[in-house]
Coordinates of C-alpha atoms in Angstrom, one line a residue:
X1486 CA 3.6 10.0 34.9
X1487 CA 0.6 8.9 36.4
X1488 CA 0.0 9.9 40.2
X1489 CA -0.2 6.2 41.2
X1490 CA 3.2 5.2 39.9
X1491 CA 6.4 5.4 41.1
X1492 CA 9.5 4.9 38.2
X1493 CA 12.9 3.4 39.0
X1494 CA 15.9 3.4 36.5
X1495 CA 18.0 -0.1 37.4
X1496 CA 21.7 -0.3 35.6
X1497 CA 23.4 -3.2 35.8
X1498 CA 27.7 -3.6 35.5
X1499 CA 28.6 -0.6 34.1
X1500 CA 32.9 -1.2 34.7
X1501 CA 33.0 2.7 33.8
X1502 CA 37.0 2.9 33.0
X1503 CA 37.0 0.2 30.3
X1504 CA 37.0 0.1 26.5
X1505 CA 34.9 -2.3 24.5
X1506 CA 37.3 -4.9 23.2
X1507 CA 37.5 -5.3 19.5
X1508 CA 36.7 -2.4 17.7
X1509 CA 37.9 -1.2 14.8
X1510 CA 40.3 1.9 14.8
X1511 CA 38.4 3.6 12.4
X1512 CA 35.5 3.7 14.5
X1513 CA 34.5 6.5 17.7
X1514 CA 35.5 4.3 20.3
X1515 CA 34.3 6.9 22.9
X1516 CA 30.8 6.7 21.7
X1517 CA 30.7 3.0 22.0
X1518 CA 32.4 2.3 25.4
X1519 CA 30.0 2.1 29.0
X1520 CA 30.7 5.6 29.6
X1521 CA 29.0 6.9 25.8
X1522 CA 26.2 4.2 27.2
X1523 CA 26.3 5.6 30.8
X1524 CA 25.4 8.8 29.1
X1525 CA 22.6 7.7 27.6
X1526 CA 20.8 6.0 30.9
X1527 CA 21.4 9.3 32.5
X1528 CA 19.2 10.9 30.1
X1529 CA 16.8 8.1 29.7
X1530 CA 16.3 8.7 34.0
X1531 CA 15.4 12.1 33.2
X1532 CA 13.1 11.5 29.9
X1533 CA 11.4 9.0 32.1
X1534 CA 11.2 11.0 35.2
X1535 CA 12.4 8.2 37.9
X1536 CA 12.4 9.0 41.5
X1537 CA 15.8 7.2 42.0
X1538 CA 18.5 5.2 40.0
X1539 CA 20.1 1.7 40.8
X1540 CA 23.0 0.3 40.4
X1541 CA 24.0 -3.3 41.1
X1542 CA 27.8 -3.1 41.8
X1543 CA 30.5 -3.3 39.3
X1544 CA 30.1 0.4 38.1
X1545 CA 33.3 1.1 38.4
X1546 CA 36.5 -1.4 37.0
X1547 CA 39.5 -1.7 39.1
X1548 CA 41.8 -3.1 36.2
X1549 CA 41.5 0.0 34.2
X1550 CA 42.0 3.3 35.9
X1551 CA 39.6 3.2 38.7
X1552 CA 40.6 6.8 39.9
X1553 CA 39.6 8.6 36.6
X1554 CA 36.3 6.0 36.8
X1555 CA 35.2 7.7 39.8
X1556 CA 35.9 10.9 37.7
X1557 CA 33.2 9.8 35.2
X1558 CA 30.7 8.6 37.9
X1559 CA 30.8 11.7 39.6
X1560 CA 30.0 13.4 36.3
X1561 CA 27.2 11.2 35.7
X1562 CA 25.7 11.9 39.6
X1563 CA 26.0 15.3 38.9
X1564 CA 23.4 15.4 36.4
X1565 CA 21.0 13.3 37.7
X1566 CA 21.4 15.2 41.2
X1567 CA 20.6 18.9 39.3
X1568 CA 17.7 17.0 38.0
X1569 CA 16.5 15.7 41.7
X1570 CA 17.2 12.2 40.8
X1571 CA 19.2 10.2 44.0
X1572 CA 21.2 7.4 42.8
X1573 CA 21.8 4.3 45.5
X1574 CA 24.4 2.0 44.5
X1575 CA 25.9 -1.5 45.8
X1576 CA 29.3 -2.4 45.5
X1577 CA 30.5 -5.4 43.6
X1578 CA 33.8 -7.8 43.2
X1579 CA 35.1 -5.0 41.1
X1580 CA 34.4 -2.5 42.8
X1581 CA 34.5 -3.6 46.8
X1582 CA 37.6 -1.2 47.4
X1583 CA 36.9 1.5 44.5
X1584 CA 33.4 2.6 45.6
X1585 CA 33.0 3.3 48.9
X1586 CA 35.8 5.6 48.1
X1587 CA 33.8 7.1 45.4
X1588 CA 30.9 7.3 47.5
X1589 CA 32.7 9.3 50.3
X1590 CA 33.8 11.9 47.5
X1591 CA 30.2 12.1 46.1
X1592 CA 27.7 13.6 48.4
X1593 CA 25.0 12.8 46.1
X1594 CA 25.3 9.2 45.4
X1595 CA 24.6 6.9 48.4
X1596 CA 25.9 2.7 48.8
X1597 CA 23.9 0.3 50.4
X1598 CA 25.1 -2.4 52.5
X1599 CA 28.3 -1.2 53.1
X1600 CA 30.2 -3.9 55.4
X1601 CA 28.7 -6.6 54.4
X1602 CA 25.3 -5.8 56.0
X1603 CA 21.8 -5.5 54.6
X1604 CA 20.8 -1.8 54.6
X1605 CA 17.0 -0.8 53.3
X1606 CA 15.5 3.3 51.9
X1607 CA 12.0 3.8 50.8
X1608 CA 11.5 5.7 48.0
X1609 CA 8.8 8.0 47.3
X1610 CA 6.8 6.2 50.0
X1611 CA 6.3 3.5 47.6
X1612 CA 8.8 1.1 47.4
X1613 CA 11.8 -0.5 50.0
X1614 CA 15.2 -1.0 48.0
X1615 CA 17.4 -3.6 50.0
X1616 CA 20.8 -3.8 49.3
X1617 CA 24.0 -5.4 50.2
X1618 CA 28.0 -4.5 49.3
X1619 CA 30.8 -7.2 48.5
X1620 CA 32.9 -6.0 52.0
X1621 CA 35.7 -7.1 50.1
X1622 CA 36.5 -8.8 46.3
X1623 CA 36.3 -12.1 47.3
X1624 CA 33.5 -13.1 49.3
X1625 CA 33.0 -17.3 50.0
X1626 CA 29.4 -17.0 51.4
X1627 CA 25.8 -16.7 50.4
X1628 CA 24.8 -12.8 51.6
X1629 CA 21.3 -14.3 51.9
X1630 CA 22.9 -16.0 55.4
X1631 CA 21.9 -12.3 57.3
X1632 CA 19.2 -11.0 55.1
X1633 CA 16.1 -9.5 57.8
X1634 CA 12.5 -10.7 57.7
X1635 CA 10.2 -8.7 55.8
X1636 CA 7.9 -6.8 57.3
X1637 CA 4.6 -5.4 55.7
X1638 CA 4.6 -2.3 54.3
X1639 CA 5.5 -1.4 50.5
X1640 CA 6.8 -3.9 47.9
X1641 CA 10.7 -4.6 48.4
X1642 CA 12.9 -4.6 45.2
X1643 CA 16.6 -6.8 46.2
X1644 CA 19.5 -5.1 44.9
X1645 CA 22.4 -7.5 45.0
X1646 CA 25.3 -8.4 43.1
X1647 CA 26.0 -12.5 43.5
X1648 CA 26.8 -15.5 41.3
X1649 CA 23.2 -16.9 41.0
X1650 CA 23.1 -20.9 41.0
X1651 CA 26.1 -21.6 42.0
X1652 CA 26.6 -23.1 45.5
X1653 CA 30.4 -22.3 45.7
X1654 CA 31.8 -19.5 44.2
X1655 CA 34.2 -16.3 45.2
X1656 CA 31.3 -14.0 44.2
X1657 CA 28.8 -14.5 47.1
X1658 CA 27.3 -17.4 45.7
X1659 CA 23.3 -17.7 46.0
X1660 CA 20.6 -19.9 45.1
X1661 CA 17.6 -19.5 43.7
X1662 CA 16.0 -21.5 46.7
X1663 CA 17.7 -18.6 48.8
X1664 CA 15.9 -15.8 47.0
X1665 CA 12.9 -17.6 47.0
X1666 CA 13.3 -18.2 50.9
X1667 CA 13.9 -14.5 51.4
X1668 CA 10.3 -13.6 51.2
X1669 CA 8.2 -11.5 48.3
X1670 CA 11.2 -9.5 46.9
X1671 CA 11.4 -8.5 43.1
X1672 CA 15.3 -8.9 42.3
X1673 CA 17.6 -6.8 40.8
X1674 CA 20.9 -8.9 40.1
X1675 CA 24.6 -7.6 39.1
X1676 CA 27.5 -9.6 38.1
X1677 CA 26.3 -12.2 35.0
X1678 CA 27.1 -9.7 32.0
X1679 CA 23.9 -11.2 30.0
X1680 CA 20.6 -10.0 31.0
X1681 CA 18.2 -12.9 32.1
X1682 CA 15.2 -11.0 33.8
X1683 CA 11.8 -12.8 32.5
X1684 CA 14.0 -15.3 31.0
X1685 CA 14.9 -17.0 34.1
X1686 CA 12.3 -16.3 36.4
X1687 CA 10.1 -13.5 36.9
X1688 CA 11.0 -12.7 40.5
X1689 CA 14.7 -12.3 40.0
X1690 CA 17.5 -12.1 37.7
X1691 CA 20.9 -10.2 36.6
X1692 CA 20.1 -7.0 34.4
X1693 CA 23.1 -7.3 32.5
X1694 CA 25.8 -4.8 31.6
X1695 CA 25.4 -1.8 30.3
X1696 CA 26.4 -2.2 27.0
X1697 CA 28.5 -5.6 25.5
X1698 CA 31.9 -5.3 26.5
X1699 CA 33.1 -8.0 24.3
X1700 CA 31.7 -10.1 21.5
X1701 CA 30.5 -12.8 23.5
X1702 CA 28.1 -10.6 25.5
X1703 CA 25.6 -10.3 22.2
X1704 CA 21.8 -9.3 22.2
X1705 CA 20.2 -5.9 23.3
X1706 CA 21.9 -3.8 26.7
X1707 CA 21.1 -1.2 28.7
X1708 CA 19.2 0.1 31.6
X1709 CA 15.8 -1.6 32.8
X1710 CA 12.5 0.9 33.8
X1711 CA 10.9 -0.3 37.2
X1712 CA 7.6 0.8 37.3
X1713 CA 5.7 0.2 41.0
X1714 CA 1.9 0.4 41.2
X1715 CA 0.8 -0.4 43.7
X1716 CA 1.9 -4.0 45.5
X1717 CA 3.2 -4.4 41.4
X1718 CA 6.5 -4.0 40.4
X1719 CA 6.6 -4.0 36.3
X1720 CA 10.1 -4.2 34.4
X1721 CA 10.8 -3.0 30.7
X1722 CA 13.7 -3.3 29.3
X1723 CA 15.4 -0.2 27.6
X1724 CA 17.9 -1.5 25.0
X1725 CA 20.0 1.9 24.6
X1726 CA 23.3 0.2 24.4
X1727 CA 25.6 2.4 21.6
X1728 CA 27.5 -0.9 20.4
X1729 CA 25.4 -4.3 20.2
X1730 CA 26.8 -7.7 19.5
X1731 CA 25.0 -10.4 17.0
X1732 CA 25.9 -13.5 15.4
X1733 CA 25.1 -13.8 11.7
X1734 CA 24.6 -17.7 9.9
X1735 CA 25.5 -16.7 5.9
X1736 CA 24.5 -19.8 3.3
X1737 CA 27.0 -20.2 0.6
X1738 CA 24.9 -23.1 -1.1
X1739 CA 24.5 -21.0 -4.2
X1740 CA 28.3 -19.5 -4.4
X1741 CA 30.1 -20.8 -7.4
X1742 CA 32.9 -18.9 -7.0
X1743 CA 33.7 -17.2 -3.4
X1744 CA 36.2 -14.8 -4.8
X1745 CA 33.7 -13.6 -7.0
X1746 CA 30.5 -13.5 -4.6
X1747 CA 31.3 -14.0 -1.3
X1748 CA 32.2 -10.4 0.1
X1749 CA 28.9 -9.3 -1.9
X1750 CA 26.8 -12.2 -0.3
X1751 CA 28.0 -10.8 3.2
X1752 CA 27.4 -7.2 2.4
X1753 CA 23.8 -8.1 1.5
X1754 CA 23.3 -10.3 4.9
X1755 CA 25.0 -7.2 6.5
X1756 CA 22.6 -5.0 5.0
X1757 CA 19.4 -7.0 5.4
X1758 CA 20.3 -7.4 9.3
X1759 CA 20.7 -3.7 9.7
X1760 CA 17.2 -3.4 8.2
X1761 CA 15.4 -6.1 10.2
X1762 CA 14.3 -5.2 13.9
X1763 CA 16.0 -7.6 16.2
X1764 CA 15.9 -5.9 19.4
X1765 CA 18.7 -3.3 20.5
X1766 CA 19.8 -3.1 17.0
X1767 CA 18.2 0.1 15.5
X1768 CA 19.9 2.0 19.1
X1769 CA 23.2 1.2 18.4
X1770 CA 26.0 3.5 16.4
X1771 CA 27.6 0.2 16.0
X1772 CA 27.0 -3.4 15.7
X1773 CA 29.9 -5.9 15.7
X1774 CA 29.0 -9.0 13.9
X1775 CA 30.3 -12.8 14.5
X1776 CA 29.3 -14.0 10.7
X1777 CA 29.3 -17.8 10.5
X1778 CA 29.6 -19.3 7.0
X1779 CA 26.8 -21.9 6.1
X1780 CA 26.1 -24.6 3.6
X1781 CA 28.3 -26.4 1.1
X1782 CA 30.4 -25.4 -2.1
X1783 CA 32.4 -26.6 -5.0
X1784 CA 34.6 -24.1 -4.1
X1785 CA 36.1 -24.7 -0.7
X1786 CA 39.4 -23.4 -0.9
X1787 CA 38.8 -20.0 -2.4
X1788 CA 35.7 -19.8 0.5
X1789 CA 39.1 -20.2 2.7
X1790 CA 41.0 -17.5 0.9
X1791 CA 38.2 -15.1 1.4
X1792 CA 37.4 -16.2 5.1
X1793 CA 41.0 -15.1 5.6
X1794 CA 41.0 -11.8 3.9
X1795 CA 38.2 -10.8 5.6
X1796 CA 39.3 -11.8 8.1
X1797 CA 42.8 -10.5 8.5
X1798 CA 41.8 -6.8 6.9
X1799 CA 38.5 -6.3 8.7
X1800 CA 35.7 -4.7 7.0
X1801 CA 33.1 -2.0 7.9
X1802 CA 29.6 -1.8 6.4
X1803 CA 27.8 2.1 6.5
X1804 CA 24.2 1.8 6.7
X1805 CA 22.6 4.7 7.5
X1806 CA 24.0 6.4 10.6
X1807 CA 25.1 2.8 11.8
X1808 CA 28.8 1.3 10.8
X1809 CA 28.2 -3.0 11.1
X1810 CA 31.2 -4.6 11.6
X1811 CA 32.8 -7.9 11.2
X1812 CA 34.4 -9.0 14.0
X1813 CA 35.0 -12.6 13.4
X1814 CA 34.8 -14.9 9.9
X1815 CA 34.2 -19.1 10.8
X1816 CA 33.0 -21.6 8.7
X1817 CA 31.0 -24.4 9.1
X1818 CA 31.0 -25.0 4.7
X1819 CA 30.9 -28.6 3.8
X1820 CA 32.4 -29.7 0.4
X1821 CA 30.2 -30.6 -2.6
X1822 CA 29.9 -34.0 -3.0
X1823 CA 27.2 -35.8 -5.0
X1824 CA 26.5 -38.6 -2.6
X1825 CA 23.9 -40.8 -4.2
X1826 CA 26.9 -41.8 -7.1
X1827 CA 29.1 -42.4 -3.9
X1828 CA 26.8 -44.6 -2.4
X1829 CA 26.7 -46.7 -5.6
X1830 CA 30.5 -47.9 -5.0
X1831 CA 31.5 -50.3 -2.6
X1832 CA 34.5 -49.2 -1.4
X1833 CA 34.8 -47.1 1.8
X1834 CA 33.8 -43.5 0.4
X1835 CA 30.5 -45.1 -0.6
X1836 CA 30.4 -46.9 2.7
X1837 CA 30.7 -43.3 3.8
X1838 CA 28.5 -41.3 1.3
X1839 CA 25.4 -43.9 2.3
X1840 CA 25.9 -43.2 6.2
X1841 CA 25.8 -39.0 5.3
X1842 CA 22.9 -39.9 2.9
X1843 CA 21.0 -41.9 6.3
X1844 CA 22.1 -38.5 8.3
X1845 CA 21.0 -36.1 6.0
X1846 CA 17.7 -37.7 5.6
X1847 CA 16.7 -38.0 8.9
X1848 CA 17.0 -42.1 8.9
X1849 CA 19.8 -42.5 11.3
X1850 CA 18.6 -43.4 14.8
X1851 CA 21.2 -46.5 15.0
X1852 CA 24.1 -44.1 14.2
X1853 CA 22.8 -41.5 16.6
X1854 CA 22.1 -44.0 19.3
X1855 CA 26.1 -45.6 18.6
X1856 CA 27.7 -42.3 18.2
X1857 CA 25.5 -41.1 21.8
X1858 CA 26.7 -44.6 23.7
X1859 CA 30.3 -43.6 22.4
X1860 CA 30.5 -39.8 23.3
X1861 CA 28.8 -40.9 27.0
X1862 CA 32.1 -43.8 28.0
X1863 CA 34.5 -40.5 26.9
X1864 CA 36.0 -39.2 29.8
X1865 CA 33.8 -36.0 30.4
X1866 CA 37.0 -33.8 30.2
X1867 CA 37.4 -34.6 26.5
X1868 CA 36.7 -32.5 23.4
X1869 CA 33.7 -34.4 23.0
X1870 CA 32.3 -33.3 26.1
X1871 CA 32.2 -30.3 24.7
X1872 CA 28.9 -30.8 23.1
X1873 CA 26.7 -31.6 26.3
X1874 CA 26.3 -31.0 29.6
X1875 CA 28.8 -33.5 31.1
X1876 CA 25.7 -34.7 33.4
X1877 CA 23.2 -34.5 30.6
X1878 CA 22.5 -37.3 27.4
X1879 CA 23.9 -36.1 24.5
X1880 CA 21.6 -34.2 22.2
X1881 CA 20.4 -36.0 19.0
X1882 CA 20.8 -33.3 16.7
X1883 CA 24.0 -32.1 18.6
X1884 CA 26.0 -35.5 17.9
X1885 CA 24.1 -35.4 14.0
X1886 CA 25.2 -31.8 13.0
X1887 CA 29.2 -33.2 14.8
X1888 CA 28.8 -37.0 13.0
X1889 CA 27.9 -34.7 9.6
X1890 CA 30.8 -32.4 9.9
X1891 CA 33.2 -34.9 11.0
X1892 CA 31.8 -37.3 8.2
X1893 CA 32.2 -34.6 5.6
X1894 CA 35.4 -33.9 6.2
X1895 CA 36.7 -37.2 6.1
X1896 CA 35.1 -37.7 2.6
X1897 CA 36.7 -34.8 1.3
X1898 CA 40.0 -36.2 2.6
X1899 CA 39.2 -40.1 1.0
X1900 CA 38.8 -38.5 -1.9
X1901 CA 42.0 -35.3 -2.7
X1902 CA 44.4 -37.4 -0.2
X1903 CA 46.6 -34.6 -1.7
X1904 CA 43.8 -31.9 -1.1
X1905 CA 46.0 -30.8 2.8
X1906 CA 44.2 -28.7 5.1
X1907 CA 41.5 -26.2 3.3
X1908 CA 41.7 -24.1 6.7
X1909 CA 37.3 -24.3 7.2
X1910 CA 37.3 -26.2 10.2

């Protein structure tokens, strides 16, 4: 490391003590969970050579046995400790009772903030870390309301774990107009399980957990590398988590018959995923998989049958080292319908097939703009809402892609009345 740096290791929630939901049985769940990723940012601190590691609260889960948490925690001190790396910690909602009693069993790990109250190190002469603790799990106020001036002297890095953006919340709500008002701090944020530094702004935002503890939290995890030059403080991203999350759109336009070609159409998009080089995705053991089913086909109800199967038995892909899993099978297939002979009749499935025709073709802005007025006089509590931002317009393309599903599906119903539910919606 060059003599004019200093490194940092920052970890967001960790919840050491809980399982990553939804993995298949066949699979080593102990090399997927945040402990198997914990590992791994313990030996990226020591392959990187940090002076110190942070972590912004939530490292340990208090609805899944915090006692032997504080077990694993104090296995993972330990090794950075032999190594002469300190670790400084803040506590977070889940963690506001667990951690200061892990910290007064652990010489070597130190928590800022404790109380409630801003607490600031230095580290290696070249950078203030400022922290603050939840003093309990629910906490109604901004923790900005106390934070001290800054004075000169090395840049200051804000370690914090708060609900960013919201203005009431039970997780120490902040704003970013409070940040901003704090002075020239580089933030470090816990709580928000998705990592949005850079993203949001390049002065703050939440590193994310530590590796996706449930489907929804997809795209790369892991620890972030602080590198301070100077009055600069640089941030890469390390995306070591064991188990990463994706969603997958599969086309079925060219599937005849889905028994037939369907489960080979997924293995291929499977395989051709595992071989691209989406970020996170060559680290991990294992990659759970959200596959969405695209497109139309003649055959819809035997694309339901196979949805089904899949779904219900599960299915594992080996590719290499890595095992690529389906978590969940959904469908977004349209029926086949030839809609310029539709349009020719006038009765109401043509009356039908020429509005899809106008959607599909781009030449539907008097649709849009009625569907739009429509979806804005719904109460905003409705399953319409659902597509927008209650405060928002709707989105063009948003109410085209809903007025073609919804339009799709009732010609499929005009025309096999008898045809009952084909289970793809």
């Amino acid at each position: 490391m060059p003599a004019n740096e200093t490194r940092l290791l920052a970890i967001g929630d960790i919840h050491l003590g809980r399982r990553s939901g939804r993995i298949p049985a066949e699979l080593p769940v102990d090399r997927l969970d945040p402990t198997a990723a914990l590992a791994l940012a313990v030996a990226a601190a020591r392959e990187h050579d940090v002076a110190a590691v942070l972590l912004a609260g939530d490292v340990i889960d208090h609805d899944h046995a915090p006692f032997h948490a504080i077990g694993l925690l104090a296995r993972a001190v330990a090794d950075l400790s032999a190594h002469g790396i300190p670790v400084y910690t803040v506590a977070g909602n889940h963690d506001a009772d667990a951690l200061p009693r892990a910290v007064a069993a652990l010489a070597d790990l130190r928590i800022l903030g404790l109380g409630g109250q801003w607490e600031e190190v230095t580290i290696a002469d070249s950078v203030r870390v400022r922290g603050w603790s939840f003093p309990r799990p629910r906490y109604q106020a901004s923790p900005l309301a106390g934070f001290p001036a800054i004075e000169p002297g090395p840049p200051v890095i804000g370690l914090l774990h708060a609900d960013l953006g919201a203005r009431t919340s039970n997780y120490a709500p902040v704003t970013p107009g409070d940040l901003a008002g704090a002075g020239d701090v580089r933030w470090l944020l816990g709580h928000l399980h998705q990592p949005t530094l850079h993203a949001v702004d390049p002065t703050a935002g939440y590193l994310g957990s530590l590796v996706g503890l449930d489907p929804t939290e997809i795209g790369p995890h892991g620890p972030w590398l602080v590198t301070i030059k100077g009055d600069a403080v640089e941030l890469e991203h390390l995306p070591l988590a064991p188990l990463h999350w994706t969603r997958l759109d599969v086309n079925v336009d060219e599937v005849a018959d889905a028994s037939g070609e369907l489960p080979a159409l997924i293995t291929d998009a499977l395989s051709e995923l595992a071989a691209g080089d989406a970020p996170g995705l060559a680290a991990a053991e294992a990659v759970g998989v959200r596959v969405r089913l695209t497109g139309r086909t003649a055959d819809l109800a035997g694309l339901a049958r196979v949805q089904r199967q899949l779904q219900e038995t599960g299915f594992v892909l080996p590719v290499g080292q890595q095992r690529l899993f389906l978590d969940t099978v959904t469908s977004d297939v349209r029926p086949m319908h030839d809609l310029a002979s539709l349009a020719a009749a006038d009765d109401l499935p043509g009356l039908l097939a020429r509005d899809l025709q106008a959607l599909e073709a781009g030449e539907d802005s008097a649709l849009i703009a009625e569907a739009a007025g429509m979806i804005g006089s719904v109460d905003h509590q409705s399953f319409l809402a659902t597509i927008r931002d209650a405060a928002e317009a709707p989105d063009p393309e948003q109410v085209r892609a809903m007025l073609l599903q919804s339009g799709y599906r009732l010609l499929d119903a005009l025309l096999d009345p008898e045809g009952g539910d084909d289970g793809t919606a």
